[in-house]
CSV table of C-alpha atoms in Angstrom, one decimal:
chain,number,residue,atom,x,y,z
Z,1,MET,CA,6.1,16.5,-13.9
Z,2,ASN,CA,6.6,12.7,-11.5
Z,3,ALA,CA,4.5,10.5,-11.4
Z,4,THR,CA,2.7,10.3,-8.4
Z,5,ILE,CA,-0.3,8.5,-6.9
Z,6,LEU,CA,-3.1,10.6,-4.9
Z,7,ILE,CA,-4.8,8.1,-2.2
Z,8,TYR,CA,-8.3,8.9,-0.2
Z,9,LYS,CA,-9.2,6.8,2.8
Z,10,LYS,CA,-6.0,4.5,2.5
Z,11,GLU,CA,-8.1,2.6,5.0
Z,12,ASN,CA,-10.4,1.5,2.6
Z,13,ILE,CA,-7.8,-0.5,0.7
Z,14,GLN,CA,-6.6,-3.3,1.5
Z,15,ASN,CA,-3.5,-3.9,-0.3
Z,16,PHE,CA,-2.0,-0.4,1.1
Z,17,ASP,CA,0.8,-1.0,2.3
Z,18,ALA,CA,2.0,-3.8,-0.8
Z,19,LEU,CA,1.0,-0.1,-2.5
Z,20,LYS,CA,3.3,1.7,-1.0
Z,21,GLN,CA,6.1,-0.8,-1.6
Z,22,LEU,CA,6.3,-0.4,-4.9
Z,23,CYS,CA,5.8,3.5,-5.1
Z,24,LEU,CA,8.9,3.4,-3.1
Z,25,MET,CA,10.4,1.0,-5.6
Z,26,MET,CA,9.0,2.3,-9.0
Z,27,ASN,CA,10.3,6.1,-7.4
Z,28,ILE,CA,6.7,7.6,-7.3
Z,29,GLU,CA,4.7,9.3,-4.7
Z,30,ILE,CA,2.0,8.9,-2.1
Z,31,VAL,CA,-0.2,12.1,-1.9
Z,32,LEU,CA,-2.3,11.2,1.0
Z,33,ILE,CA,-5.5,13.6,1.5
Z,34,ASN,CA,-7.5,14.0,3.4
Z,35,ASN,CA,-11.3,15.7,4.4
Z,36,GLN,CA,-9.7,18.8,4.8
Z,37,MET,CA,-8.4,18.3,1.4
Z,38,VAL,CA,-11.0,16.9,-0.8
Z,39,GLN,CA,-12.2,21.0,-1.7
Z,40,ASN,CA,-8.4,21.6,-3.2
Z,41,LYS,CA,-8.0,21.6,-7.4
Z,42,ILE,CA,-6.1,18.2,-8.7
Z,43,LYS,CA,-3.3,20.7,-9.6
Z,44,ASP,CA,-3.0,22.0,-7.1
Z,45,LEU,CA,-2.3,18.9,-4.8
Z,46,LEU,CA,-0.1,17.6,-7.1
Z,47,ASN,CA,2.2,21.0,-7.1
Z,48,ASN,CA,2.1,20.8,-3.0
Z,49,LYS,CA,-0.5,24.2,-2.6
Z,50,ILE,CA,-2.7,22.2,-0.7
Z,51,LYS,CA,-5.2,24.6,1.0
Z,52,LYS,CA,-6.6,23.3,3.8
Z,53,THR,CA,-10.9,23.7,3.2
Z,54,LYS,CA,-13.8,22.7,5.3
Z,55,LYS,CA,-13.8,19.1,6.7
Z,56,LYS,CA,-15.8,17.2,3.3
Z,57,ASN,CA,-16.2,13.1,4.0
Z,58,LEU,CA,-16.6,11.3,1.0
Z,59,GLU,CA,-17.7,7.7,1.4
Z,60,HIS,CA,-15.7,5.6,-1.0
Z,61,ALA,CA,-11.4,5.5,-1.5
Z,62,VAL,CA,-9.6,6.7,-4.1
Z,63,ILE,CA,-7.0,6.6,-6.3
Z,64,ILE,CA,-5.3,9.0,-8.8
Z,65,PHE,CA,-2.5,8.2,-11.0
Z,66,SER,CA,-0.8,11.3,-12.5
Z,67,ASN,CA,2.3,10.4,-14.8
Z,68,VAL,CA,2.2,6.5,-13.3
Z,69,PRO,CA,3.4,4.7,-17.3
Z,70,SER,CA,1.1,1.7,-17.9
Z,71,LEU,CA,3.5,-1.1,-17.4
Z,72,GLN,CA,3.7,0.6,-13.4
Z,73,MET,CA,-0.2,1.0,-13.6
Z,74,ASP,CA,-1.0,-2.3,-13.8
Z,75,GLN,CA,0.9,-3.7,-11.5
Z,76,PHE,CA,-1.2,-1.4,-9.2
Z,77,LEU,CA,-4.0,-2.3,-10.5
Z,78,GLU,CA,-3.7,-6.1,-9.9
Z,79,LYS,CA,-2.9,-5.5,-6.0
Z,80,LEU,CA,-5.9,-3.7,-6.2
Z,81,LYS,CA,-8.2,-5.7,-8.1
Z,82,ASN,CA,-10.0,-7.8,-4.8
Z,83,ASN,CA,-10.2,-5.0,-3.2
Z,84,PRO,CA,-13.4,-5.6,-0.2
Z,85,THR,CA,-15.0,-2.5,-0.7
Z,86,LEU,CA,-15.3,-0.6,-3.9
Z,87,CYS,CA,-12.0,1.9,-4.7
Z,88,LEU,CA,-12.5,4.3,-7.3
Z,89,LYS,CA,-10.1,4.8,-9.9
Z,90,ALA,CA,-8.5,7.8,-12.3
Z,91,ILE,CA,-5.9,8.9,-14.7
Z,92,VAL,CA,-5.4,12.1,-14.2
Z,93,THR,CA,-6.3,14.4,-17.8
Z,94,ALA,CA,-5.8,17.2,-19.3
Z,95,THR,CA,-10.3,18.1,-18.2
Z,96,ASN,CA,-10.3,16.6,-14.9
Z,97,PHE,CA,-6.2,18.4,-13.6
Z,98,ASN,CA,-8.7,22.3,-12.8
Z,99,TRP,CA,-11.0,20.0,-11.4
Z,100,THR,CA,-10.9,20.1,-7.5
Z,101,PHE,CA,-10.6,16.3,-5.8
Z,102,GLU,CA,-14.5,16.6,-4.7
Z,103,ASN,CA,-15.8,16.8,-8.9
Z,104,LEU,CA,-14.1,14.7,-9.7
Z,105,TYR,CA,-14.6,12.3,-6.7
Z,106,LEU,CA,-18.2,12.8,-7.9
Z,107,HIS,CA,-17.8,12.3,-12.0
Z,108,LEU,CA,-15.9,8.6,-10.9
Z,109,LEU,CA,-19.4,7.5,-8.6
Z,110,GLU,CA,-21.6,8.8,-10.9
Z,111,GLU,CA,-20.0,6.5,-14.0
Z,112,TYR,CA,-19.3,3.4,-11.5
Z,113,GLN,CA,-23.3,4.2,-11.0
Z,114,LYS,CA,-24.3,4.3,-14.4
Z,115,ASN,CA,-22.1,1.3,-15.2
Z,116,LYS,CA,-22.2,-1.5,-11.9
């Protein structure tokens, strides 16, 4: 599977254009997630088997990395470090691969709230 980044609410990511440039240079695909896609499973979003579902607005921006090498991920995280609004981040795992985007979002938000 190719290196891919799933992004929700790109407008809330301060350095989105810089992230986009990094993706172009590193040959990493970007999949932009909208409110009609959040009930799709992560695996379907990554495999371009996206179905439009009932609109659901999630509050915070999200970036999910799939098959992005750690050195490259470090560059992305550096660009995201000073984002003025909350941006939840995750790596696709064997466990969350079958979750819906919304379920992963809720899990990340719960973890963030426990650890802040």
